[in-house]
CSV table of C-alpha atoms and ligand atoms in Angstrom, one decimal:
chain,number,residue,atom,x,y,z
G,18,MET,CA,-18.9,15.6,0.2
G,19,ASN,CA,-17.4,12.3,1.3
G,20,PRO,CA,-14.5,12.5,3.7
G,21,ILE,CA,-11.4,10.5,2.6
G,22,LYS,CA,-9.9,8.6,5.5
G,23,HIS,CA,-8.1,5.8,3.7
G,24,VAL,CA,-6.6,5.4,0.2
G,25,ALA,CA,-5.2,2.1,-1.0
G,26,ILE,CA,-3.1,1.8,-4.1
G,27,ILE,CA,-1.9,-1.1,-6.4
G,28,MET,CA,1.1,0.6,-8.0
G,29,ASP,CA,1.2,-1.4,-11.2
G,30,GLY,CA,3.2,-0.9,-14.4
G,31,ASN,CA,6.8,-0.1,-13.3
G,32,GLY,CA,8.3,-3.0,-15.3
G,33,ARG,CA,6.4,-2.1,-18.5
G,34,TRP,CA,7.4,1.5,-18.1
G,35,GLY,CA,11.1,0.7,-17.8
G,36,ILE,CA,10.9,-1.4,-20.9
G,37,LYS,CA,8.9,1.2,-22.8
G,38,LYS,CA,11.7,3.7,-22.1
G,39,LYS,CA,14.1,1.1,-23.6
G,40,LYS,CA,15.7,0.6,-20.2
G,41,SER,CA,15.2,-2.2,-17.6
G,42,ARG,CA,12.3,-3.2,-15.5
G,43,ASN,CA,14.3,-2.1,-12.5
G,44,TYR,CA,14.7,1.4,-14.0
G,45,GLY,CA,10.8,1.4,-13.9
G,46,HIS,CA,10.8,0.5,-10.2
G,47,LYS,CA,13.2,3.3,-9.5
G,48,ALA,CA,10.9,5.8,-11.3
G,49,GLY,CA,8.0,4.2,-9.4
G,50,LEU,CA,9.5,5.3,-6.1
G,51,LYS,CA,9.5,8.9,-7.3
G,52,THR,CA,5.7,8.6,-7.8
G,53,VAL,CA,5.4,7.2,-4.3
G,54,GLU,CA,7.0,10.3,-2.9
G,55,LYS,CA,4.7,12.6,-4.9
G,56,ILE,CA,1.6,10.7,-3.7
G,57,ILE,CA,2.7,10.9,-0.1
G,58,LYS,CA,3.1,14.7,-0.5
G,59,ILE,CA,-0.4,15.1,-1.8
G,60,SER,CA,-1.9,12.8,0.8
G,61,LEU,CA,-0.4,15.0,3.5
G,62,LYS,CA,-1.6,18.1,1.7
G,63,LYS,CA,-5.1,16.7,1.5
G,64,LYS,CA,-5.0,15.5,5.1
G,65,ILE,CA,-5.7,11.9,4.3
G,66,PRO,CA,-5.0,9.9,7.5
G,67,TYR,CA,-4.2,6.5,6.0
G,68,LEU,CA,-2.4,5.5,2.8
G,69,THR,CA,-1.8,1.8,2.0
G,70,LEU,CA,0.7,0.9,-0.8
G,71,PHE,CA,1.1,-2.5,-2.3
G,72,ALA,CA,4.8,-2.7,-2.7
G,73,PHE,CA,5.6,-6.4,-2.7
G,74,SER,CA,3.1,-9.3,-3.0
G,75,THR,CA,3.5,-12.9,-1.9
G,76,GLU,CA,3.6,-13.8,-5.6
G,77,ASN,CA,6.5,-11.4,-6.3
G,78,TRP,CA,9.0,-13.9,-4.9
G,79,LYS,CA,8.5,-15.7,-8.3
G,80,ARG,CA,10.3,-12.9,-10.1
G,81,PRO,CA,14.0,-13.2,-11.1
G,82,GLN,CA,16.2,-13.0,-8.1
G,83,GLU,CA,17.9,-9.9,-9.6
G,84,GLU,CA,14.6,-8.0,-9.6
G,85,ILE,CA,13.7,-9.1,-6.1
G,86,ASN,CA,17.1,-7.9,-4.9
G,87,PHE,CA,16.7,-4.6,-6.6
G,88,LEU,CA,13.2,-4.1,-5.0
G,89,LEU,CA,14.6,-4.9,-1.6
G,90,LYS,CA,17.5,-2.6,-2.0
G,91,LEU,CA,15.2,0.2,-3.1
G,92,LEU,CA,13.1,-0.4,0.0
G,93,GLU,CA,16.2,-0.5,2.3
G,94,ASN,CA,17.6,2.8,0.8
G,95,PHE,CA,14.2,4.5,0.9
G,96,LEU,CA,13.8,3.7,4.6
G,97,LYS,CA,17.5,4.6,5.4
G,98,ASN,CA,17.3,7.9,3.5
G,99,LYS,CA,13.8,9.0,4.4
G,100,LEU,CA,13.2,7.8,7.9
G,101,GLU,CA,14.3,11.1,9.5
G,102,ASP,CA,12.0,13.0,7.1
G,103,LEU,CA,9.1,10.7,7.9
G,104,VAL,CA,9.5,11.4,11.6
G,105,LYS,CA,9.8,15.1,11.0
G,106,GLN,CA,6.6,15.1,8.9
G,107,ASN,CA,4.8,13.2,11.6
G,108,ILE,CA,4.2,10.1,9.4
G,109,LYS,CA,3.7,6.7,10.9
G,110,LEU,CA,5.0,3.7,9.0
G,111,LYS,CA,3.4,0.3,9.4
G,112,ILE,CA,4.3,-2.8,7.5
G,113,ILE,CA,1.4,-5.1,6.6
G,114,GLY,CA,2.2,-8.6,5.5
G,115,ASN,CA,4.3,-11.5,6.6
G,116,ARG,CA,7.8,-10.2,7.3
G,117,SER,CA,9.3,-13.5,8.3
G,118,LYS,CA,10.4,-14.3,4.8
G,119,PHE,CA,12.6,-11.2,4.4
G,120,PRO,CA,16.3,-11.2,4.9
G,121,ASN,CA,17.6,-10.0,8.3
G,122,ASN,CA,18.7,-6.6,7.1
G,123,ILE,CA,15.3,-5.8,5.8
G,124,LYS,CA,13.5,-7.2,8.9
G,125,LYS,CA,15.8,-5.0,11.0
G,126,ILE,CA,15.2,-1.8,9.1
G,127,ILE,CA,11.4,-2.2,8.9
G,128,ASN,CA,11.2,-3.0,12.6
G,129,TYR,CA,13.4,0.0,13.3
G,130,SER,CA,11.3,2.3,11.0
G,131,GLU,CA,8.1,1.2,12.7
G,132,GLU,CA,9.5,1.8,16.1
G,133,LYS,CA,10.9,5.2,15.2
G,134,THR,CA,7.6,6.5,13.7
G,135,LYS,CA,5.2,4.8,16.1
G,136,ASN,CA,4.1,8.0,17.8
G,137,SER,CA,3.4,9.9,14.6
G,138,ASN,CA,-0.2,10.8,13.9
G,139,ARG,CA,-0.5,13.0,10.8
G,140,LEU,CA,-0.5,10.3,8.1
G,141,GLN,CA,-0.1,6.5,8.5
G,142,ILE,CA,1.5,4.8,5.6
G,143,ASN,CA,0.9,1.0,5.5
G,144,LEU,CA,3.4,-0.6,3.3
G,145,ALA,CA,2.1,-4.0,2.1
G,146,LEU,CA,5.2,-6.2,1.9
G,147,ASN,CA,5.0,-10.0,1.2
G,148,TYR,CA,1.3,-9.3,1.6
G,149,GLY,CA,-1.5,-11.6,0.4
G,150,SER,CA,-5.1,-11.1,1.4
G,151,LYS,CA,-6.2,-14.7,1.5
G,152,SER,CA,-3.3,-15.6,3.8
G,153,GLU,CA,-4.1,-12.7,6.0
G,154,ILE,CA,-7.8,-13.8,6.4
G,155,VAL,CA,-6.8,-17.5,7.0
G,156,ASP,CA,-4.1,-16.5,9.6
G,157,THR,CA,-6.6,-14.2,11.3
G,158,ILE,CA,-9.3,-16.9,11.6
G,159,LYS,CA,-6.8,-19.5,12.8
G,160,LYS,CA,-5.6,-17.0,15.5
G,161,LEU,CA,-9.2,-16.4,16.6
G,162,ILE,CA,-10.1,-20.1,16.8
G,163,LYS,CA,-6.9,-20.8,18.8
G,164,ASN,CA,-7.9,-18.0,21.3
G,165,LYS,CA,-11.4,-19.3,21.4
G,166,LYS,CA,-12.9,-16.1,20.1
G,167,ASN,CA,-16.3,-15.7,18.6
G,168,ILE,CA,-16.0,-15.5,14.8
G,169,THR,CA,-18.0,-12.3,13.7
G,170,GLN,CA,-17.3,-9.7,11.0
G,171,LYS,CA,-16.4,-7.2,13.6
G,172,VAL,CA,-13.9,-9.6,15.4
G,173,ILE,CA,-12.3,-10.5,12.0
G,174,SER,CA,-12.0,-6.9,11.0
G,175,HIS,CA,-10.3,-6.1,14.4
G,176,ASN,CA,-7.8,-8.8,14.0
G,177,LEU,CA,-6.6,-8.3,10.4
G,178,TYR,CA,-3.3,-6.5,9.8
G,179,THR,CA,-5.5,-3.3,9.3
G,180,SER,CA,-7.1,-3.5,12.8
G,181,ASN,CA,-8.0,-0.1,14.2
G,182,MET,CA,-8.0,1.5,10.8
G,183,PRO,CA,-11.0,2.5,8.7
G,184,ASP,CA,-11.5,0.4,5.5
G,185,PRO,CA,-10.2,2.1,2.3
G,186,ASP,CA,-12.6,4.5,0.8
G,187,ILE,CA,-10.7,4.4,-2.4
G,188,LEU,CA,-8.7,1.8,-4.2
G,189,ILE,CA,-6.6,3.0,-7.1
G,190,ARG,CA,-4.9,0.5,-9.5
G,191,THR,CA,-2.6,1.9,-12.2
G,192,GLY,CA,-1.3,0.0,-15.2
G,193,ASN,CA,-4.4,-0.6,-17.2
G,194,THR,CA,-5.3,-3.9,-15.6
G,195,LYS,CA,-8.6,-4.5,-13.8
G,196,ARG,CA,-8.0,-7.0,-11.0
G,197,LEU,CA,-7.5,-7.0,-7.3
G,198,SER,CA,-4.5,-9.3,-7.2
G,199,ASN,CA,-5.2,-10.7,-3.7
G,200,PHE,CA,-5.0,-7.2,-2.1
G,201,LEU,CA,-7.2,-6.3,0.9
G,202,LEU,CA,-10.1,-8.5,-0.3
G,203,TRP,CA,-12.0,-8.2,3.0
G,204,GLN,CA,-11.3,-4.5,3.6
G,205,LEU,CA,-12.3,-3.4,0.0
G,206,ALA,CA,-15.9,-4.7,0.3
G,207,TYR,CA,-17.4,-1.2,0.0
G,208,SER,CA,-14.5,0.8,-1.5
G,209,GLU,CA,-14.8,2.8,-4.7
G,210,ILE,CA,-12.4,1.4,-7.2
G,211,PHE,CA,-10.5,3.5,-9.8
G,212,PHE,CA,-8.7,1.7,-12.6
G,213,GLU,CA,-6.2,4.0,-14.2
G,214,LYS,CA,-4.7,3.4,-17.6
G,215,LYS,CA,-1.4,5.1,-16.9
G,216,LEU,CA,1.6,3.1,-15.7
G,217,TRP,CA,2.6,3.9,-12.1
G,218,PRO,CA,5.7,6.0,-12.9
G,219,ASP,CA,3.5,8.2,-15.1
G,220,PHE,CA,0.8,8.6,-12.5
G,221,ASN,CA,1.1,12.2,-11.2
G,222,GLU,CA,-0.3,14.7,-8.7
G,223,ASN,CA,-3.0,15.8,-11.1
G,224,ASP,CA,-4.2,12.2,-11.7
G,225,TYR,CA,-4.4,11.6,-8.0
G,226,SER,CA,-6.2,14.8,-7.2
G,227,LEU,CA,-8.7,14.2,-10.0
G,228,ILE,CA,-9.6,10.8,-8.4
G,229,LEU,CA,-9.9,12.3,-4.9
G,230,ASN,CA,-12.2,15.0,-6.2
G,231,LYS,CA,-14.3,12.5,-8.2
G,232,PHE,CA,-14.7,10.4,-5.1
G,233,LYS,CA,-15.9,13.3,-3.0
G,234,ASN,CA,-19.0,13.6,-5.1
G,235,ILE,CA,-20.0,9.9,-5.4
G,236,LYS,CA,-23.2,8.9,-3.6
G,237,ARG,CA,-22.1,6.0,-1.3
G,238,ASN,CA,-25.0,3.7,-0.3
G,239,PHE,CA,-23.2,0.9,1.5
G,240,GLY,CA,-26.0,-1.4,0.3
G,241,LYS,CA,-28.9,1.0,1.2
G,242,ILE,CA,-30.8,3.1,-1.2
J,27,FPP,C1,4.3,-3.5,-9.8
J,27,FPP,O1,4.8,-3.2,-11.1
J,27,FPP,C2,5.1,-2.9,-8.8
J,27,FPP,C3,5.8,-3.6,-7.9
J,27,FPP,C4,5.8,-5.1,-7.8
J,27,FPP,C5,6.7,-2.9,-6.9
J,27,FPP,C6,6.2,-1.6,-6.5
J,27,FPP,C7,7.4,-0.8,-6.0
J,27,FPP,C8,7.6,0.5,-6.1
J,27,FPP,C9,6.6,1.4,-6.6
J,27,FPP,C10,8.9,1.1,-5.7
J,27,FPP,C11,9.3,0.8,-4.4
J,27,FPP,C12,8.4,1.4,-3.3
J,27,FPP,C13,8.8,1.6,-2.1
J,27,FPP,C14,7.9,2.2,-1.1
J,27,FPP,C15,10.2,1.2,-1.6
J,27,FPP,P1,5.2,-4.4,-12.0
J,27,FPP,O2,6.6,-4.6,-11.9
J,27,FPP,O3,4.3,-5.6,-11.8
J,27,FPP,O4,4.9,-3.8,-13.5
J,27,FPP,P2,4.4,-4.6,-14.8
J,27,FPP,O5,3.0,-4.9,-14.6
J,27,FPP,O6,4.7,-3.5,-15.8
J,27,FPP,O7,5.3,-5.7,-14.9
């Protein structure tokens, strides 16, 4: 049985779900947040120590301003309303990505949330915000060169946003699309990938548990036989 230390998720399909329900794309994002809460609950129950969620990519700035504003408001309200609960549940929140592009109110609340949860150690949630994997790798290598460090795989791994975390065992992408979308390209080198047809708001506890159980029985070789 493989232990599960880290699950990463590309939560795709909110917009399509909203339209399918004859409502708006934003209606889908709101429903997507409900799924996030369910998945956090199961991750706690299954004692998974790291959960990384792709919430906003570097490419998402190209969306209509109204949708961007809605997503940022959703994030702000989530952190405002749930922070106390996260602390109570011993959950640590870490933002991965370039936060410099966010408006001040968002920067403030994400910094505050990280600070408030920094001593938690039951589950670490990495929220990927304005995250792009190629930029992460380039920025890391630039930093290493500037500090005259040796460029090795180990040194690169230890200097990515995910330093000091195990690489994801599992990547889940919902929404019936099979691509990585510039997400954790370095860290996913040996992950098991599960592409799920359901749109993110329809993904439920049972779907998640099925994937976790399937993973436990996979023979992982890491290149060996
Ligand atoms: C992709 O669906 C999803 C996003 C870009 C945003 C993900 C956000 C949430 C799940 C809710 C907010 C979460 C937090 C933690 C505050 P899409 O819009 O690309 O869907 P589509 O492929 O149907 O267009």
